[in-house]
mmCIF file with all atom_site columns, C-alpha atoms in Angstrom:
data_model
loop_
_atom_site.group_PDB
_atom_site.id
_atom_site.type_symbol
_atom_site.label_atom_id
_atom_site.label_alt_id
_atom_site.label_comp_id
_atom_site.label_asym_id
_atom_site.label_entity_id
_atom_site.label_seq_id
_atom_site.pdbx_PDB_ins_code
_atom_site.Cartn_x
_atom_site.Cartn_y
_atom_site.Cartn_z
_atom_site.occupancy
_atom_site.B_iso_or_equiv
_atom_site.pdbx_formal_charge
_atom_site.auth_seq_id
_atom_site.auth_comp_id
_atom_site.auth_asym_id
_atom_site.auth_atom_id
_atom_site.pdbx_PDB_model_num
ATOM 1   C CA . MET N 1 1   ? -0.038 -0.036 0.020   1.00 0.00 ? 1   MET N CA 1
ATOM 2   C CA . LYS N 1 2   ? 2.828  2.419  0.852   1.00 0.00 ? 2   LYS N CA 1
ATOM 3   C CA . ARG N 1 3   ? 4.487  1.689  -2.461  1.00 0.00 ? 3   ARG N CA 1
ATOM 4   C CA . TYR N 1 4   ? 1.218  2.385  -4.317  1.00 0.00 ? 4   TYR N CA 1
ATOM 5   C CA . LEU N 1 5   ? 0.873  5.747  -2.513  1.00 0.00 ? 5   LEU N CA 1
ATOM 6   C CA . ALA N 1 6   ? 4.464  6.683  -3.260  1.00 0.00 ? 6   ALA N CA 1
ATOM 7   C CA . VAL N 1 7   ? 4.063  5.943  -6.936  1.00 0.00 ? 7   VAL N CA 1
ATOM 8   C CA . LEU N 1 8   ? 0.765  7.891  -7.003  1.00 0.00 ? 8   LEU N CA 1
ATOM 9   C CA . ALA N 1 9   ? 2.422  10.845 -5.258  1.00 0.00 ? 9   ALA N CA 1
ATOM 10  C CA . VAL N 1 10  ? 5.345  10.880 -7.778  1.00 0.00 ? 10  VAL N CA 1
ATOM 11  C CA . ALA N 1 11  ? 2.892  10.611 -10.748 1.00 0.00 ? 11  ALA N CA 1
ATOM 12  C CA . LEU N 1 12  ? 0.785  13.436 -9.346  1.00 0.00 ? 12  LEU N CA 1
ATOM 13  C CA . SER N 1 13  ? 3.768  15.716 -8.842  1.00 0.00 ? 13  SER N CA 1
ATOM 14  C CA . MET N 1 14  ? 4.954  15.022 -12.348 1.00 0.00 ? 14  MET N CA 1
ATOM 15  C CA . VAL N 1 15  ? 1.574  15.875 -13.835 1.00 0.00 ? 15  VAL N CA 1
ATOM 16  C CA . LEU N 1 16  ? 1.284  19.053 -11.736 1.00 0.00 ? 16  LEU N CA 1
ATOM 17  C CA . GLY N 1 17  ? 4.817  20.100 -12.734 1.00 0.00 ? 17  GLY N CA 1
ATOM 18  C CA . VAL N 1 18  ? 3.974  19.714 -16.477 1.00 0.00 ? 18  VAL N CA 1
ATOM 19  C CA . LEU N 1 19  ? 0.750  21.599 -16.095 1.00 0.00 ? 19  LEU N CA 1
ATOM 20  C CA . PHE N 1 20  ? 2.124  24.564 -14.080 1.00 0.00 ? 20  PHE N CA 1
ATOM 21  C CA . HIS N 1 21  ? 5.567  24.965 -15.663 1.00 0.00 ? 21  HIS N CA 1
ATOM 22  C CA . PRO N 1 22  ? 4.207  27.018 -18.629 1.00 0.00 ? 22  PRO N CA 1
ATOM 23  C CA . LEU N 1 23  ? 2.299  29.218 -16.166 1.00 0.00 ? 23  LEU N CA 1
ATOM 24  C CA . ALA N 1 24  ? 5.467  29.923 -14.167 1.00 0.00 ? 24  ALA N CA 1
ATOM 25  C CA . MET N 1 25  ? 7.361  30.768 -17.342 1.00 0.00 ? 25  MET N CA 1
ATOM 26  C CA . ALA N 1 26  ? 4.553  33.064 -18.495 1.00 0.00 ? 26  ALA N CA 1
ATOM 27  C CA . GLN N 1 27  ? 4.400  34.936 -15.146 1.00 0.00 ? 27  GLN N CA 1
ATOM 28  C CA . GLY N 1 28  ? 8.148  35.636 -15.298 1.00 0.00 ? 28  GLY N CA 1
ATOM 29  C CA . GLN N 1 29  ? 9.016  33.596 -12.227 1.00 0.00 ? 29  GLN N CA 1
ATOM 30  C CA . SER N 1 30  ? 12.574 32.299 -12.076 1.00 0.00 ? 30  SER N CA 1
ATOM 31  C CA . VAL N 1 31  ? 12.906 28.665 -13.162 1.00 0.00 ? 31  VAL N CA 1
ATOM 32  C CA . THR N 1 32  ? 15.981 26.457 -13.413 1.00 0.00 ? 32  THR N CA 1
ATOM 33  C CA . PRO N 1 33  ? 18.311 26.466 -16.408 1.00 0.00 ? 33  PRO N CA 1
ATOM 34  C CA . GLU N 1 34  ? 17.493 22.720 -16.821 1.00 0.00 ? 34  GLU N CA 1
ATOM 35  C CA . ALA N 1 35  ? 13.685 23.483 -16.973 1.00 0.00 ? 35  ALA N CA 1
ATOM 36  C CA . SER N 1 36  ? 14.287 26.327 -19.383 1.00 0.00 ? 36  SER N CA 1
ATOM 37  C CA . ALA N 1 37  ? 16.402 24.199 -21.726 1.00 0.00 ? 37  ALA N CA 1
ATOM 38  C CA . LYS N 1 38  ? 13.806 21.383 -21.670 1.00 0.00 ? 38  LYS N CA 1
ATOM 39  C CA . ALA N 1 39  ? 11.003 23.813 -22.337 1.00 0.00 ? 39  ALA N CA 1
ATOM 40  C CA . PHE N 1 40  ? 12.921 25.297 -25.321 1.00 0.00 ? 40  PHE N CA 1
ATOM 41  C CA . TYR N 1 41  ? 13.584 21.876 -26.889 1.00 0.00 ? 41  TYR N CA 1
ATOM 42  C CA . ALA N 1 42  ? 9.959  20.792 -26.322 1.00 0.00 ? 42  ALA N CA 1
ATOM 43  C CA . TRP N 1 43  ? 8.727  23.954 -28.116 1.00 0.00 ? 43  TRP N CA 1
ATOM 44  C CA . TYR N 1 44  ? 11.428 23.810 -30.875 1.00 0.00 ? 44  TYR N CA 1
ATOM 45  C CA . ILE N 1 45  ? 10.903 20.145 -31.820 1.00 0.00 ? 45  ILE N CA 1
ATOM 46  C CA . LYS N 1 46  ? 7.108  20.512 -31.774 1.00 0.00 ? 46  LYS N CA 1
ATOM 47  C CA . ARG N 1 47  ? 7.309  23.810 -33.759 1.00 0.00 ? 47  ARG N CA 1
ATOM 48  C CA . GLU N 1 48  ? 9.575  22.199 -36.289 1.00 0.00 ? 48  GLU N CA 1
ATOM 49  C CA . SER N 1 49  ? 7.403  19.016 -36.598 1.00 0.00 ? 49  SER N CA 1
ATOM 50  C CA . ASP N 1 50  ? 4.355  21.283 -37.312 1.00 0.00 ? 50  ASP N CA 1
ATOM 51  C CA . LYS N 1 51  ? 6.043  22.199 -40.641 1.00 0.00 ? 51  LYS N CA 1
ATOM 52  C CA . ARG N 1 52  ? 5.311  25.863 -40.248 1.00 0.00 ? 52  ARG N CA 1
ATOM 53  C CA . GLY N 1 53  ? 8.673  27.039 -41.312 1.00 0.00 ? 53  GLY N CA 1
ATOM 54  C CA . PHE N 1 54  ? 12.016 27.283 -39.562 1.00 0.00 ? 54  PHE N CA 1
ATOM 55  C CA . PRO N 1 55  ? 11.416 27.972 -35.799 1.00 0.00 ? 55  PRO N CA 1
ATOM 56  C CA . LEU N 1 56  ? 14.377 30.359 -35.695 1.00 0.00 ? 56  LEU N CA 1
ATOM 57  C CA . LEU N 1 57  ? 12.188 32.806 -37.719 1.00 0.00 ? 57  LEU N CA 1
ATOM 58  C CA . ASP N 1 58  ? 9.253  32.541 -35.295 1.00 0.00 ? 58  ASP N CA 1
ATOM 59  C CA . LYS N 1 59  ? 8.971  35.504 -32.880 1.00 0.00 ? 59  LYS N CA 1
ATOM 60  C CA . GLU N 1 60  ? 8.139  33.127 -30.019 1.00 0.00 ? 60  GLU N CA 1
ATOM 61  C CA . ILE N 1 61  ? 11.725 31.934 -30.012 1.00 0.00 ? 61  ILE N CA 1
ATOM 62  C CA . TYR N 1 62  ? 12.589 35.096 -28.006 1.00 0.00 ? 62  TYR N CA 1
ATOM 63  C CA . ARG N 1 63  ? 10.805 33.438 -25.013 1.00 0.00 ? 63  ARG N CA 1
ATOM 64  C CA . TYR N 1 64  ? 13.620 30.838 -24.883 1.00 0.00 ? 64  TYR N CA 1
ATOM 65  C CA . VAL N 1 65  ? 16.656 32.316 -26.606 1.00 0.00 ? 65  VAL N CA 1
ATOM 66  C CA . ALA N 1 66  ? 18.504 35.520 -25.854 1.00 0.00 ? 66  ALA N CA 1
ATOM 67  C CA . LYS N 1 67  ? 17.919 38.344 -28.355 1.00 0.00 ? 67  LYS N CA 1
ATOM 68  C CA . PRO N 1 68  ? 21.542 38.781 -29.434 1.00 0.00 ? 68  PRO N CA 1
ATOM 69  C CA . THR N 1 69  ? 21.688 34.979 -30.147 1.00 0.00 ? 69  THR N CA 1
ATOM 70  C CA . VAL N 1 70  ? 18.529 34.978 -32.219 1.00 0.00 ? 70  VAL N CA 1
ATOM 71  C CA . ASP N 1 71  ? 19.635 38.081 -34.065 1.00 0.00 ? 71  ASP N CA 1
ATOM 72  C CA . PHE N 1 72  ? 23.082 36.550 -34.823 1.00 0.00 ? 72  PHE N CA 1
ATOM 73  C CA . LEU N 1 73  ? 21.659 33.205 -35.918 1.00 0.00 ? 73  LEU N CA 1
ATOM 74  C CA . ARG N 1 74  ? 19.071 34.897 -38.125 1.00 0.00 ? 74  ARG N CA 1
ATOM 75  C CA . ALA N 1 75  ? 21.769 36.842 -39.910 1.00 0.00 ? 75  ALA N CA 1
ATOM 76  C CA . GLN N 1 76  ? 23.796 33.615 -40.399 1.00 0.00 ? 76  GLN N CA 1
ATOM 77  C CA . TYR N 1 77  ? 20.657 31.869 -41.758 1.00 0.00 ? 77  TYR N CA 1
ATOM 78  C CA . LYS N 1 78  ? 19.953 34.671 -44.215 1.00 0.00 ? 78  LYS N CA 1
ATOM 79  C CA . ALA N 1 79  ? 23.543 34.495 -45.370 1.00 0.00 ? 79  ALA N CA 1
ATOM 80  C CA . ASN N 1 80  ? 23.109 30.678 -45.970 1.00 0.00 ? 80  ASN N CA 1
ATOM 81  C CA . LYS N 1 81  ? 25.691 29.721 -43.403 1.00 0.00 ? 81  LYS N CA 1
ATOM 82  C CA . PHE N 1 82  ? 23.826 26.739 -42.042 1.00 0.00 ? 82  PHE N CA 1
ATOM 83  C CA . ALA N 1 83  ? 24.077 24.456 -45.076 1.00 0.00 ? 83  ALA N CA 1
ATOM 84  C CA . GLU N 1 84  ? 26.964 22.288 -43.887 1.00 0.00 ? 84  GLU N CA 1
ATOM 85  C CA . ASP N 1 85  ? 26.565 22.548 -40.131 1.00 0.00 ? 85  ASP N CA 1
ATOM 86  C CA . GLY N 1 86  ? 22.965 21.384 -39.801 1.00 0.00 ? 86  GLY N CA 1
ATOM 87  C CA . ASP N 1 87  ? 20.542 22.985 -37.328 1.00 0.00 ? 87  ASP N CA 1
ATOM 88  C CA . PRO N 1 88  ? 22.113 25.452 -34.899 1.00 0.00 ? 88  PRO N CA 1
ATOM 89  C CA . PHE N 1 89  ? 20.067 24.087 -31.928 1.00 0.00 ? 89  PHE N CA 1
ATOM 90  C CA . THR N 1 90  ? 20.119 20.309 -32.567 1.00 0.00 ? 90  THR N CA 1
ATOM 91  C CA . LYS N 1 91  ? 23.418 20.115 -34.418 1.00 0.00 ? 91  LYS N CA 1
ATOM 92  C CA . VAL N 1 92  ? 22.008 17.539 -36.845 1.00 0.00 ? 92  VAL N CA 1
ATOM 93  C CA . GLN N 1 93  ? 20.327 17.735 -40.217 1.00 0.00 ? 93  GLN N CA 1
ATOM 94  C CA . ASP N 1 94  ? 17.721 15.027 -39.716 1.00 0.00 ? 94  ASP N CA 1
ATOM 95  C CA . TYR N 1 95  ? 16.113 13.347 -36.697 1.00 0.00 ? 95  TYR N CA 1
ATOM 96  C CA . ASP N 1 96  ? 13.160 11.353 -35.551 1.00 0.00 ? 96  ASP N CA 1
ATOM 97  C CA . GLU N 1 97  ? 10.647 14.056 -34.462 1.00 0.00 ? 97  GLU N CA 1
ATOM 98  C CA . LYS N 1 98  ? 8.379  11.684 -32.612 1.00 0.00 ? 98  LYS N CA 1
ATOM 99  C CA . ASP N 1 99  ? 11.265 10.070 -30.683 1.00 0.00 ? 99  ASP N CA 1
ATOM 100 C CA . TRP N 1 100 ? 12.852 13.344 -29.802 1.00 0.00 ? 100 TRP N CA 1
ATOM 101 C CA . ALA N 1 101 ? 9.570  15.031 -28.824 1.00 0.00 ? 101 ALA N CA 1
ATOM 102 C CA . ALA N 1 102 ? 8.857  12.141 -26.469 1.00 0.00 ? 102 ALA N CA 1
ATOM 103 C CA . HIS N 1 103 ? 12.413 11.862 -25.043 1.00 0.00 ? 103 HIS N CA 1
ATOM 104 C CA . ILE N 1 104 ? 13.928 15.208 -23.925 1.00 0.00 ? 104 ILE N CA 1
ATOM 105 C CA . GLU N 1 105 ? 16.147 14.959 -20.926 1.00 0.00 ? 105 GLU N CA 1
ATOM 106 C CA . ALA N 1 106 ? 17.865 17.925 -19.394 1.00 0.00 ? 106 ALA N CA 1
ATOM 107 C CA . ARG N 1 107 ? 20.617 16.708 -17.048 1.00 0.00 ? 107 ARG N CA 1
ATOM 108 C CA . PRO N 1 108 ? 21.960 18.620 -14.072 1.00 0.00 ? 108 PRO N CA 1
ATOM 109 C CA . ALA N 1 109 ? 23.577 21.912 -15.047 1.00 0.00 ? 109 ALA N CA 1
ATOM 110 C CA . LEU N 1 110 ? 27.072 23.191 -14.273 1.00 0.00 ? 110 LEU N CA 1
ATOM 111 C CA . ARG N 1 111 ? 26.697 26.675 -13.009 1.00 0.00 ? 111 ARG N CA 1
ATOM 112 C CA . PHE N 1 112 ? 29.130 29.596 -13.383 1.00 0.00 ? 112 PHE N CA 1
ATOM 113 C CA . GLY N 1 113 ? 27.497 32.588 -11.861 1.00 0.00 ? 113 GLY N CA 1
ATOM 114 C CA . ASP N 1 114 ? 24.699 33.721 -14.126 1.00 0.00 ? 114 ASP N CA 1
ATOM 115 C CA . THR N 1 115 ? 25.699 31.169 -16.859 1.00 0.00 ? 115 THR N CA 1
ATOM 116 C CA . ALA N 1 116 ? 24.888 27.461 -16.844 1.00 0.00 ? 116 ALA N CA 1
ATOM 117 C CA . VAL N 1 117 ? 25.816 24.585 -19.094 1.00 0.00 ? 117 VAL N CA 1
ATOM 118 C CA . VAL N 1 118 ? 22.983 22.081 -19.451 1.00 0.00 ? 118 VAL N CA 1
ATOM 119 C CA . PRO N 1 119 ? 23.584 18.646 -21.100 1.00 0.00 ? 119 PRO N CA 1
ATOM 120 C CA . VAL N 1 120 ? 20.329 17.898 -23.084 1.00 0.00 ? 120 VAL N CA 1
ATOM 121 C CA . VAL N 1 121 ? 19.763 14.346 -24.430 1.00 0.00 ? 121 VAL N CA 1
ATOM 122 C CA . LEU N 1 122 ? 17.378 14.180 -27.370 1.00 0.00 ? 122 LEU N CA 1
ATOM 123 C CA . GLY N 1 123 ? 15.974 10.724 -28.135 1.00 0.00 ? 123 GLY N CA 1
ATOM 124 C CA . ARG N 1 124 ? 16.314 7.423  -26.463 1.00 0.00 ? 124 ARG N CA 1
ATOM 125 C CA . ASP N 1 125 ? 19.678 6.077  -25.549 1.00 0.00 ? 125 ASP N CA 1
ATOM 126 C CA . THR N 1 126 ? 18.956 2.820  -27.270 1.00 0.00 ? 126 THR N CA 1
ATOM 127 C CA . LYS N 1 127 ? 18.391 4.388  -30.683 1.00 0.00 ? 127 LYS N CA 1
ATOM 128 C CA . ALA N 1 128 ? 20.884 5.396  -33.191 1.00 0.00 ? 128 ALA N CA 1
ATOM 129 C CA . THR N 1 129 ? 19.295 8.825  -33.455 1.00 0.00 ? 129 THR N CA 1
ATOM 130 C CA . VAL N 1 130 ? 20.128 9.963  -29.922 1.00 0.00 ? 130 VAL N CA 1
ATOM 131 C CA . GLN N 1 131 ? 21.891 13.290 -29.741 1.00 0.00 ? 131 GLN N CA 1
ATOM 132 C CA . THR N 1 132 ? 23.426 15.082 -26.759 1.00 0.00 ? 132 THR N CA 1
ATOM 133 C CA . VAL N 1 133 ? 23.918 18.813 -26.945 1.00 0.00 ? 133 VAL N CA 1
ATOM 134 C CA . LEU N 1 134 ? 25.283 21.318 -24.428 1.00 0.00 ? 134 LEU N CA 1
ATOM 135 C CA . ALA N 1 135 ? 22.845 24.160 -23.964 1.00 0.00 ? 135 ALA N CA 1
ATOM 136 C CA . PHE N 1 136 ? 24.523 27.284 -22.596 1.00 0.00 ? 136 PHE N CA 1
ATOM 137 C CA . MET N 1 137 ? 22.026 29.281 -20.653 1.00 0.00 ? 137 MET N CA 1
ATOM 138 C CA . ARG N 1 138 ? 22.317 32.769 -19.158 1.00 0.00 ? 138 ARG N CA 1
ATOM 139 C CA . LYS N 1 139 ? 20.133 34.218 -16.418 1.00 0.00 ? 139 LYS N CA 1
ATOM 140 C CA . GLN N 1 140 ? 18.389 37.334 -17.618 1.00 0.00 ? 140 GLN N CA 1
ATOM 141 C CA . ALA N 1 141 ? 17.637 40.511 -15.633 1.00 0.00 ? 141 ALA N CA 1
ATOM 142 C CA . ASP N 1 142 ? 13.996 39.285 -15.182 1.00 0.00 ? 142 ASP N CA 1
ATOM 143 C CA . GLY N 1 143 ? 15.219 35.995 -13.627 1.00 0.00 ? 143 GLY N CA 1
ATOM 144 C CA . GLN N 1 144 ? 14.564 33.832 -16.666 1.00 0.00 ? 144 GLN N CA 1
ATOM 145 C CA . TRP N 1 145 ? 17.254 31.470 -18.038 1.00 0.00 ? 145 TRP N CA 1
ATOM 146 C CA . LYS N 1 146 ? 17.639 31.853 -21.865 1.00 0.00 ? 146 LYS N CA 1
ATOM 147 C CA . LEU N 1 147 ? 19.694 29.945 -24.354 1.00 0.00 ? 147 LEU N CA 1
ATOM 148 C CA . ILE N 1 148 ? 22.779 31.786 -25.593 1.00 0.00 ? 148 ILE N CA 1
ATOM 149 C CA . LYS N 1 149 ? 24.699 29.000 -27.438 1.00 0.00 ? 149 LYS N CA 1
ATOM 150 C CA . VAL N 1 150 ? 24.489 25.299 -28.258 1.00 0.00 ? 150 VAL N CA 1
ATOM 151 C CA . ASP N 1 151 ? 27.330 22.880 -28.917 1.00 0.00 ? 151 ASP N CA 1
ATOM 152 C CA . ASP N 1 152 ? 27.466 19.149 -29.467 1.00 0.00 ? 152 ASP N CA 1
ATOM 153 C CA . LEU N 1 153 ? 29.751 16.438 -28.180 1.00 0.00 ? 153 LEU N CA 1
ATOM 154 C CA . SER N 1 154 ? 31.176 15.288 -31.422 1.00 0.00 ? 154 SER N CA 1
ATOM 155 C CA . GLY N 1 155 ? 34.868 15.869 -32.309 1.00 0.00 ? 155 GLY N CA 1
ATOM 156 C CA . TYR N 1 156 ? 36.383 17.020 -35.488 1.00 0.00 ? 156 TYR N CA 1
ATOM 157 C CA . GLU N 1 157 ? 36.250 13.665 -37.198 1.00 0.00 ? 157 GLU N CA 1
#
């Protein structure tokens, strides 16, 4: 019985966290860099899978990504600098949208003052399409953590 109640409590807290996280972001309350990174990738992958154009060009991206970063990446995009590098946020050219949308894991951040590095795993570890990126987040004046840079873990092979 105790085990059943513990599982129920964990499930309830997860459901409430999912329901109220967008409200906290909308009200400008400070959230963790991990939560902000996960929220960004959930939005980005869903937005890209909706086939409504490149998410970088959507004004909603400013909710998650710092303005100087968006402005720089948009200039790079317009100059056609993304052709060989793949997507600036996922660091790949193709991925399984359903798998990644269902499996976004933000691991514990390394913090350096107002900057944090969040490892984000996209996809299941058992699939060949898994991708781990490092999301560099910076705490803004309003307390929100926003993405300022993304790098992957691949070498120069």
